[in-house]
XYZ file of C-alpha atoms in Angstrom:
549
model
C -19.129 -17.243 15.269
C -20.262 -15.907 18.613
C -18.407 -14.671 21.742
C -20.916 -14.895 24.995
C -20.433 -11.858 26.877
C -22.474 -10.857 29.824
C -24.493 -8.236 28.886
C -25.308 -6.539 32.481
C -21.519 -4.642 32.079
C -18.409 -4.510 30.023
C -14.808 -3.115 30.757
C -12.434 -2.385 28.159
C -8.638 -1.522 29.554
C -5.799 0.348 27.281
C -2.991 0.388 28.306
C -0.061 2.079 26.772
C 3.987 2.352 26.984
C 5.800 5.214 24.481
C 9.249 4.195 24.699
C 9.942 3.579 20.958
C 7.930 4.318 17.852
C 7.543 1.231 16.007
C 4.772 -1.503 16.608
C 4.677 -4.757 18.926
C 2.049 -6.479 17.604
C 2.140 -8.661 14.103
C -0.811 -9.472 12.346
C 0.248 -12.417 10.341
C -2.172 -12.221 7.072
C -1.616 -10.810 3.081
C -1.741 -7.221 2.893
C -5.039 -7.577 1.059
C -6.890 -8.981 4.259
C -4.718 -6.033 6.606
C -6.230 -2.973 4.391
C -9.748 -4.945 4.611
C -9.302 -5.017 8.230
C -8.307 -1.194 8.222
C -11.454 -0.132 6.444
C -13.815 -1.707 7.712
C -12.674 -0.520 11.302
C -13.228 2.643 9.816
C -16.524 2.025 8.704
C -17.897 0.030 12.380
C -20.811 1.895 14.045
C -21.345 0.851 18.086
C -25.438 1.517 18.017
C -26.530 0.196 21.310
C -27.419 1.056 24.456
C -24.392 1.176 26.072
C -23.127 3.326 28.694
C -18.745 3.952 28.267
C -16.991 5.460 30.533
C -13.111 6.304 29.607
C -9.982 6.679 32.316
C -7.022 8.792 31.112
C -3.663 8.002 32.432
C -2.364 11.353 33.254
C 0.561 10.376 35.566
C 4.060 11.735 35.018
C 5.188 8.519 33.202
C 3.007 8.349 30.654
C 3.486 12.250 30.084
C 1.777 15.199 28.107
C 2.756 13.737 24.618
C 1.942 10.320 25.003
C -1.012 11.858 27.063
C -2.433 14.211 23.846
C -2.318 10.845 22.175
C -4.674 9.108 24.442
C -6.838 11.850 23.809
C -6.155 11.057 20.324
C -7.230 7.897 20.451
C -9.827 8.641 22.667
C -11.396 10.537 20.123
C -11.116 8.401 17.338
C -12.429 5.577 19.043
C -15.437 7.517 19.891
C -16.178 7.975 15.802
C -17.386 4.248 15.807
C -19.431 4.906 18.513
C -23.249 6.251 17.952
C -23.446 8.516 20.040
C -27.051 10.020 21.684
C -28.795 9.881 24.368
C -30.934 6.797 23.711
C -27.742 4.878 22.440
C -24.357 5.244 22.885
C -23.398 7.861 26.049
C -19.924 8.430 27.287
C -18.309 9.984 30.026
C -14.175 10.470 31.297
C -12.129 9.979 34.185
C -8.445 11.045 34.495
C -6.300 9.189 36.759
C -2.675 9.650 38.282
C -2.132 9.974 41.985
C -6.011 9.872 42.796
C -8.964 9.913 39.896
C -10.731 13.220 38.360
C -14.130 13.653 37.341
C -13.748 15.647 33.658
C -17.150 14.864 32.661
C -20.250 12.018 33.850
C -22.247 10.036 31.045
C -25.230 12.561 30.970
C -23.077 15.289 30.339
C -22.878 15.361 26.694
C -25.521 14.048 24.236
C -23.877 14.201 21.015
C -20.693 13.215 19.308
C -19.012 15.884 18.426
C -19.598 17.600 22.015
C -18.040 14.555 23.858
C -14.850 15.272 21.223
C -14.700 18.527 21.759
C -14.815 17.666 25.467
C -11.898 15.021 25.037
C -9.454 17.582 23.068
C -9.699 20.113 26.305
C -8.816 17.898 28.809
C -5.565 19.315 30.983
C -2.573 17.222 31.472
C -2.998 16.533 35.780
C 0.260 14.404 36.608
C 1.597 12.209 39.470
C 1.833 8.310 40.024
C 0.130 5.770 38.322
C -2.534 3.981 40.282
C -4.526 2.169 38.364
C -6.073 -0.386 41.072
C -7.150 3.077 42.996
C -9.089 3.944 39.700
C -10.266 0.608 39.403
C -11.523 0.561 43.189
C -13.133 3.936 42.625
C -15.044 2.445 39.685
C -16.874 -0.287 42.121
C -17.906 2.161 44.931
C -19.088 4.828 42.678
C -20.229 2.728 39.490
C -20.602 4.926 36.573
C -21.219 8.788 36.867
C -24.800 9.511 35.519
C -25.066 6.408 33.894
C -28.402 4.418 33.731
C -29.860 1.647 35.262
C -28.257 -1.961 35.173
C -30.101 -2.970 32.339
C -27.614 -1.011 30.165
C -24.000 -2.665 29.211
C -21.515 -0.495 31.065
C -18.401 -0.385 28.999
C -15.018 0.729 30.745
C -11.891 2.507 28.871
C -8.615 2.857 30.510
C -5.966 4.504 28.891
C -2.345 3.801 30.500
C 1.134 3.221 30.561
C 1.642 0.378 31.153
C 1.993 -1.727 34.617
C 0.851 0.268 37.517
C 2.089 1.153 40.604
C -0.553 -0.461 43.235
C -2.239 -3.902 42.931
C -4.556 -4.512 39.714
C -4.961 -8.014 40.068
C -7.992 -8.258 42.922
C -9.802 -4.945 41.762
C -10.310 -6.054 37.878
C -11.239 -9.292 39.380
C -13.547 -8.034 41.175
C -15.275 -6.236 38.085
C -15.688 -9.546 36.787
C -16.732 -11.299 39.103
C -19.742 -8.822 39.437
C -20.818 -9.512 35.206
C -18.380 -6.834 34.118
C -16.175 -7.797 30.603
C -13.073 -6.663 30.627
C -11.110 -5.036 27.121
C -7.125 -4.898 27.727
C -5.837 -2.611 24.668
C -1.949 -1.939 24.999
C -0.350 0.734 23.136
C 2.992 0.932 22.124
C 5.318 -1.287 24.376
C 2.364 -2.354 27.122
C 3.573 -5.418 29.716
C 0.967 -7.944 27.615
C 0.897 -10.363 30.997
C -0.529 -7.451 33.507
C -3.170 -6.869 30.323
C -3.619 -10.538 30.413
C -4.444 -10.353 33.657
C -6.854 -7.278 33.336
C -8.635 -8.841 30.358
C -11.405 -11.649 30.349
C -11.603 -14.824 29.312
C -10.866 -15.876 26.343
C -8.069 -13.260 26.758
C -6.768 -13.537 22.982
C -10.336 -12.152 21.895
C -10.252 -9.245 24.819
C -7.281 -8.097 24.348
C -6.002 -5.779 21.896
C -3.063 -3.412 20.369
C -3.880 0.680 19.869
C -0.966 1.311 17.897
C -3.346 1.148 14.481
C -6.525 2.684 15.583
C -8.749 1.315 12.995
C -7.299 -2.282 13.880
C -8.119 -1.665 17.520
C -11.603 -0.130 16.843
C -12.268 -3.269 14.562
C -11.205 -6.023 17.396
C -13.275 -4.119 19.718
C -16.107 -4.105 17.226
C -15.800 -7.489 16.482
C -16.029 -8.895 20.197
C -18.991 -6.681 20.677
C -21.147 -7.538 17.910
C -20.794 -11.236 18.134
C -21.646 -10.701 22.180
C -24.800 -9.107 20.212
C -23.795 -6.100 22.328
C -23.572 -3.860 19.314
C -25.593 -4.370 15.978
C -24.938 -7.247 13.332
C -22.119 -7.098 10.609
C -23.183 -6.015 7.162
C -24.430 -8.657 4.769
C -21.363 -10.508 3.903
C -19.028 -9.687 6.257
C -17.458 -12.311 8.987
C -15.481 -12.257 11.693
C -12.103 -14.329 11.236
C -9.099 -15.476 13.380
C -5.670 -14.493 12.130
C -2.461 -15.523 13.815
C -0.324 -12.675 15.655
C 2.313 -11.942 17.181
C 2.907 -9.766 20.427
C 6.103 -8.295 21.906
C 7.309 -7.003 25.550
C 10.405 -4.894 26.321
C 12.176 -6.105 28.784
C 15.149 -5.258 30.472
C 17.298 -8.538 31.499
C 20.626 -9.112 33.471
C 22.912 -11.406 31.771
C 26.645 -13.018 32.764
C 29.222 -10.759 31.354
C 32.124 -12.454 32.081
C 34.903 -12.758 35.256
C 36.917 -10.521 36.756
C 39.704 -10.817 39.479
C 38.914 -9.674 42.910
C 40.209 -9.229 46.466
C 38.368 -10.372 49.436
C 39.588 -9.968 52.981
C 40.883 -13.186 54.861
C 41.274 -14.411 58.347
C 44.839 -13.630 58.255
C 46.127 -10.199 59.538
C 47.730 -8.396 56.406
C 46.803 -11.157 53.559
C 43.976 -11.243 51.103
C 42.069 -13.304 49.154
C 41.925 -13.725 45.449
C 39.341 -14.524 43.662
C 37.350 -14.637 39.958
C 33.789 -12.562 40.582
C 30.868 -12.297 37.992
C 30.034 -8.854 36.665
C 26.710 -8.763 34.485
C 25.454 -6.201 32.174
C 21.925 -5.565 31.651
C 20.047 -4.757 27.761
C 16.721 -4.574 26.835
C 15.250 -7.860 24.341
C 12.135 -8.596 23.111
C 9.944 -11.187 24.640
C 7.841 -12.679 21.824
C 3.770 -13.848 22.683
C 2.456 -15.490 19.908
C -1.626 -14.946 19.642
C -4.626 -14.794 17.488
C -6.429 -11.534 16.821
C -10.183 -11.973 15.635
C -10.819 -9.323 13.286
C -13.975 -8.741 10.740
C -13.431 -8.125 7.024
C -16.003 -7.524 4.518
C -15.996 -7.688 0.750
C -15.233 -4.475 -1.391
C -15.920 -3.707 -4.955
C -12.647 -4.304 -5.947
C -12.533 -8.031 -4.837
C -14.535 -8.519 -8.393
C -11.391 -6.769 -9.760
C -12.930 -3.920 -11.982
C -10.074 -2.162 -13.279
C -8.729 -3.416 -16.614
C -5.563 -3.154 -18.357
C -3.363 -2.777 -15.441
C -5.298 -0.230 -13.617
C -5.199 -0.384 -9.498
C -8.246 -0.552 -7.953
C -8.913 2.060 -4.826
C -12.092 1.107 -2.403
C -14.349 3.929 -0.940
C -16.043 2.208 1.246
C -17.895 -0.764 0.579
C -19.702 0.019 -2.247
C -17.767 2.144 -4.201
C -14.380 2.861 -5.968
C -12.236 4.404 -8.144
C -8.940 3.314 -10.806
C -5.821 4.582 -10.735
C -5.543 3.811 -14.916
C -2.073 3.542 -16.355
C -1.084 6.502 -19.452
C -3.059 5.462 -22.784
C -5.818 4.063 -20.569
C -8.995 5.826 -19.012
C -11.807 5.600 -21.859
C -13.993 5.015 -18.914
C -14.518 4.147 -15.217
C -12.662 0.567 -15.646
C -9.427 1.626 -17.569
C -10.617 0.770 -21.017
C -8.005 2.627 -23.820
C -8.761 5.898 -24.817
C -6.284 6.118 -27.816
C -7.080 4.844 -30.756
C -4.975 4.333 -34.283
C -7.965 5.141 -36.096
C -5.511 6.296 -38.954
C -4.437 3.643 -42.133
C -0.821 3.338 -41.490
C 1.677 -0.013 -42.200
C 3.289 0.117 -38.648
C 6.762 -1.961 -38.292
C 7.648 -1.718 -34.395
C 11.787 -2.337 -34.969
C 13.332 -3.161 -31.649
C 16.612 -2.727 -30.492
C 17.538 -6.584 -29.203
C 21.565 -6.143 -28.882
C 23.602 -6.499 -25.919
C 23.663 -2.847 -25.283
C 20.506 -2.519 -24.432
C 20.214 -5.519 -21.997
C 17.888 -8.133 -21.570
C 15.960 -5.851 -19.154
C 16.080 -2.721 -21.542
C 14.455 -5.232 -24.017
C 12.106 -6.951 -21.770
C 10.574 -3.272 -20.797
C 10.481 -3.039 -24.552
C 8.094 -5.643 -24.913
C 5.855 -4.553 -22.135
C 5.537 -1.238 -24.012
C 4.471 -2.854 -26.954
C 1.557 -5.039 -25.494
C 0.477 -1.893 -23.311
C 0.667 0.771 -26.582
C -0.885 -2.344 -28.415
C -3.650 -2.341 -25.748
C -4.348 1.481 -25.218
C -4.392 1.689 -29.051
C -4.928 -1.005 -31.471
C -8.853 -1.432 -31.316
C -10.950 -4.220 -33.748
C -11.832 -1.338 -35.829
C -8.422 -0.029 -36.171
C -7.205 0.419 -39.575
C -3.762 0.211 -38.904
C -2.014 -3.188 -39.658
C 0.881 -3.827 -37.164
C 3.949 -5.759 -37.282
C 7.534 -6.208 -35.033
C 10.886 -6.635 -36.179
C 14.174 -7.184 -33.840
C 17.623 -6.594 -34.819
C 21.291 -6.781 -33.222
C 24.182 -7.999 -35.377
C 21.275 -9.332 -37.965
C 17.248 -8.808 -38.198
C 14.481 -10.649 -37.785
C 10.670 -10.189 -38.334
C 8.786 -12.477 -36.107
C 5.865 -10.755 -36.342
C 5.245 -9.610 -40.425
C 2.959 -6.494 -40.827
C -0.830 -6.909 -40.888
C -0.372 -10.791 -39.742
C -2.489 -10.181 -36.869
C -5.614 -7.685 -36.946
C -6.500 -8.875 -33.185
C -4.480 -7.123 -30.426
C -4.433 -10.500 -28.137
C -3.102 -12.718 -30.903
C -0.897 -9.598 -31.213
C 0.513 -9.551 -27.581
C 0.724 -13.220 -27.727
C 2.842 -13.043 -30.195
C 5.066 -10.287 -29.033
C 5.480 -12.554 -25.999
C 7.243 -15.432 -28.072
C 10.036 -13.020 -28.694
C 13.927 -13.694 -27.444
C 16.454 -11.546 -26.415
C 19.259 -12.060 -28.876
C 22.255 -10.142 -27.880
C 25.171 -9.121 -30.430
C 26.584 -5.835 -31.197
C 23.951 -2.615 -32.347
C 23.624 -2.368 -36.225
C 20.653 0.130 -36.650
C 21.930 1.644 -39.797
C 21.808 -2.365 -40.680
C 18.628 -2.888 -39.542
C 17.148 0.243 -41.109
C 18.311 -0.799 -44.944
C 16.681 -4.217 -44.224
C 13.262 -3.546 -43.115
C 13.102 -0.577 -46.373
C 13.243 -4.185 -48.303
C 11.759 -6.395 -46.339
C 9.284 -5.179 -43.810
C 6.457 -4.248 -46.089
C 6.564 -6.921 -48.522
C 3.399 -7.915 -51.047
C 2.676 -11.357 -50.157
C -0.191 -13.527 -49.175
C 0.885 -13.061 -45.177
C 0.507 -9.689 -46.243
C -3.283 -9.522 -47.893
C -4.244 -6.890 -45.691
C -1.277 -4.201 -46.649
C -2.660 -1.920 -48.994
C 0.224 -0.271 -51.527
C -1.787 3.152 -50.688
C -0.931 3.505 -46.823
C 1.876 5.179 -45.575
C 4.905 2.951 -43.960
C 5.682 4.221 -40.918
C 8.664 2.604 -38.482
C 9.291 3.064 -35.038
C 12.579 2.791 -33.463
C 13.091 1.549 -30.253
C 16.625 1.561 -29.136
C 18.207 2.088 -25.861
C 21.848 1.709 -27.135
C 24.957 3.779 -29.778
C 24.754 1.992 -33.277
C 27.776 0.573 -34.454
C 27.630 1.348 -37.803
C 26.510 4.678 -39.432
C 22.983 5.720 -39.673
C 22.517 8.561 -41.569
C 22.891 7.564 -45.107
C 21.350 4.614 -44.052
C 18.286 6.989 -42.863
C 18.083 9.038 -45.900
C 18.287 5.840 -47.847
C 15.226 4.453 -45.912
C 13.373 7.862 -45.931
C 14.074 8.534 -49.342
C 12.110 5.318 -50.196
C 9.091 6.570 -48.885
C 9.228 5.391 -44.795
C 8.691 7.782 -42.160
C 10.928 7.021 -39.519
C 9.782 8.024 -35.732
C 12.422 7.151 -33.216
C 12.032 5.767 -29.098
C 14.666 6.057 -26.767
C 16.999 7.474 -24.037
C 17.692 11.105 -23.443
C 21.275 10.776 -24.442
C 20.100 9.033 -27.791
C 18.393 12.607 -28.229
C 21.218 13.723 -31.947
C 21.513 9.824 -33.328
C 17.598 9.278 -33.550
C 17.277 12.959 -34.880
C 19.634 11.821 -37.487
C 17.268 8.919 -38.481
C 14.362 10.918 -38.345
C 15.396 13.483 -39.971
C 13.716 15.699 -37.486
C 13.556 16.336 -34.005
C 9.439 16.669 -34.129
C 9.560 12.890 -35.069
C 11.751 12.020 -32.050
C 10.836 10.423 -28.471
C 12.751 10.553 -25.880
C 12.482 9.194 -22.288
C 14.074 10.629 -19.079
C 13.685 6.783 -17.136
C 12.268 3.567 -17.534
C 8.950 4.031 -15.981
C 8.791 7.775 -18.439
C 8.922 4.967 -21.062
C 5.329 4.529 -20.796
C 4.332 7.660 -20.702
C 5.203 8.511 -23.699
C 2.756 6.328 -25.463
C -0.039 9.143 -25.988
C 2.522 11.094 -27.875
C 3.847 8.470 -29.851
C 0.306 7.213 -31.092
C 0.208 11.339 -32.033
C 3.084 10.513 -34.241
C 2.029 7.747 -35.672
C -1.011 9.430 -36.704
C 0.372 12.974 -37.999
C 0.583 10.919 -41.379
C -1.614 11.991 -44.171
C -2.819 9.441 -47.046
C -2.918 10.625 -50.517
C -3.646 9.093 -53.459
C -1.268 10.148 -56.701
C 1.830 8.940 -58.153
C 5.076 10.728 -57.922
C 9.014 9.804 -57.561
C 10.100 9.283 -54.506
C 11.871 12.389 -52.422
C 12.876 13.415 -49.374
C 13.265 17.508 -48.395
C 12.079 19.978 -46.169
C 10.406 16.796 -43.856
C 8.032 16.082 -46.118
C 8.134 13.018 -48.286
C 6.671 11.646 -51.810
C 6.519 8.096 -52.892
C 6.086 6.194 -55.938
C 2.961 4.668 -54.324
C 1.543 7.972 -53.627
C 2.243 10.695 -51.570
C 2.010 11.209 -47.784
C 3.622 13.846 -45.447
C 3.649 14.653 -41.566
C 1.958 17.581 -39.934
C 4.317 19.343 -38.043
């Protein structure tokens, strides 16, 4: 794409109105494409030779705040800008009543001195003539600029609509090679920038209000005007539609009211219904298209795994943001592992009390602890049971040794509703969770049995003899839930060091480094011994296994 430009001068305008604090100009596009725009108008570098020259509103209307933040902007715009004295110079005006030399181009040969320069400008005040500015701009030309080889670029930072004649002046710049920039700020009159701005307006005129938007429209016209240097490899200039808005104050018919006029009678008037009209402010809507350049980031090849969010520095580098469980490495990968034997039975609370979204968040706990934690070499073999008024196992232990087919299958599972039997549910998986059968080649007799309860609900029915019964039989119990679950899964623990708790949903998943702790605190011995259950330490029949605490 390319924009001809005259090279012999250039004149950017911006104008600005602070009335209210929130944006008039739309960029319709996804909010992947906005933050693309937004850093790579932080990363555009003006290296030409160009000679800028900036005018500062510093009339009474635009006052000293609004003022600091034309410096402001000022400033900021000058970080795109390279400048020295063989590329980029820039000088200031400031304009009210009549225009003020603060400093010519030759002044100041280095960036950070024309910044410093910028922040210690003084705050002059009066009326707003922009056309005088203008007019002083075409006698005097540019204050220790260079010859007319050199693209002269002009800044003007205003109010809005001024109080003298723009129109012939800024034609007059163009009509002599100059290429005018209209950048409103805030609420700016967008027909008076129209009229300051070249042709094609939509692609010289621009909105301050996001400074790295600004700088990147500006960058955009310049470098395909081959004013300033060539995009980086890969990166294009595009068209996006906008939108752009005007306050304006409009008179509209109120209503009728009676009135008297006089009448050619002596002593008699004359009655009639007269309009009265009341005046509000509405926004007049311009709709536009913004050309702004993206280019492609390292995260566009999305490099984060296992939900991690990807953060771009620069073009070239980045970093992820890596959910709890996950961090191994630079890309999210898990840095848990269940590298202990264990029989694992997830048992999920699926009853009414808990709620289709308690038990929905359920699952996604599952497939991310099942992700952070369940590697190919893991020797744990994994299984999920649900329960409400009865149990199922949909998933029997050690029936998947791959954590994929594992979260596929955990995705298959319904919410079933029904009252909250855990005591229930506890009794059945002690004699049928870990059964010997083919689907279960993989269980060995010699690993401990551990379950994990994940409830979010009051059970119905009485869990602690139902506990001890399942404890006593050689299953360590670890419990998941709410806060005020905190005595009922201590009773089916049989102690507190074996219970999770969660303060909110999102805590949920932040538990999962201590739960896979937990898990993991179990010992494998060989021997034989009857099965008992005191102090927190139980003995099986199977052999014997206990938790650290």
């Amino acid at each position: 794409m390319s924009f001809l430009l005259p090279f012999d001068s250039i004149c950017i305008f911006l104008c600005a109105q602070v009335l209210l604090t929130w944006g008039l100009q739309e960029l319709h596009a996804n909010q992947e494409t906005i933050v693309k725009i937004s850093a790579a108008g932080q990363l555009m570098q003006c290296s030409a030779s160009v000679d800028i020259l900036l005018l500062l509103d510093g009339s009474y209307s635009i006052g000293k705040r609004s003022f600091e933040r034309s410096k402001h902007f000022a400033g900021k715009l000058c970080d795109a800008l390279d400048i020295n004295p063989d590329r980029v110079r820039v000088g200031v005006i400031q304009f009210s009543s009549t225009p003020q030399l603060e400093f010519p181009l030759d002044s100041y040969l280095t960036k950070q001195e024309v910044k410093e320069k910028i922040k210690k400008i003084v705050f002059k005040g009066g009326s707003t003539e922009t056309g005088l500015v203008l007019k002083y701009v075409l006698r005097k030309s540019f204050p220790g600029g260079r010859n007319s080889s050199v693209p002269e670029i002009l800044i003007i930072l205003s109010d809005g609509k001024s109080q003298g004649n723009v129109a012939i002046p800024a034609k007059q710049l163009k009509d002599r090679g100059t290429t005018v920039f209209a950048v409103g700020v805030k609420f700016p009159r967008w027909e008076e920038l129209h009229t300051l701005a070249s042709e094609p307006t939509e692609q010289h005129v621009l909105f301050a209000e996001h400074v790295d938007d600004a700088a990147n429209g500006l960058y955009s016209t310049l470098t395909g005007s081959a004013v300033c240097s060539a995009v980086s490899p890969g990166c294009k200039i595009e068209s996006h539609p906008c939108e752009r808005k005007t306050l304006e104050t409009v008179k509209e018919l109120a209503g009728n009211y009676m009135c008297w006029k006089g009448s050619k009678r002596p002593n008699a008037v004359h009655t009639s219904l007269c309009p009265f009209y009341s005046w509000k402010r509405v926004l007049i809507k311009h709709p536009a298209r913004c050309y702004r350049t993206t280019c492609p980031d390292p995260c566009d090849s999305q490099p984060c795994h296992n939900g991690g969010t990807c953060i771009p520095e620069g073009l070239e580098r980045y970093h992820c943001v890596c959910p709890v469980g996950f961090g191994g490495d630079a890309s999210c990968a898990p840095k848990l592992s269940l590298e202990c034997g264990v029989d694992l039975l997830f048992l999920v609370d699926s009853s009414s009390g808990t709620t289709l979204e308690g038990f929905l968040r359920y699952k996604a706990f599952l497939k991310r602890f099942i992700q952070a934690a369940l590697s190919k070499d893991s020797l744990a073999n994994v299984g999920v049971a649900q329960y409400s008024n009865d149990v199922q196992i949909p998933i029997k232990v050690g029936e998947y040794k791959d954590a994929l087919s594992l979260m596929k299958s955990i995705d298959t599972m319904h919410f079933s509703g029904g009252g909250t039997f855990t005591g229930k549910a506890l009794r059945y998986v002690m004699q049928h969770g870990f059964k010997s059968a083919p689907a279960f080649a993989d269980v060995h007799d010699d690993l401990p049995r551990v379950v994990v309860l994940l409830t979010d609900s009051e059970s119905r029915d009485p869990v602690v003899e139902a506990a001890k019964y399942t404890r006593g039989r050689g299953l360590f119990l670890i419990g998941v839930g709410s806060d005020f679950l905190r005595a009922e899964l201590d009773d089916v623990t049989g102690n507190p060091k074996r219970t999770v708790v969660y303060s909110n949903p999102q805590d949920l998943f932040n538990k999962i480094p201590e739960l896979q702790k937990k898990i993991c605190s179990v010992d494998s011995h060989q021997g034989k011994a009857l099965a008992i259950d005191c102090s927190g330490v139980t003995v099986t029949a199977q052999g014997s296994a206990r938790f650290k605490e």
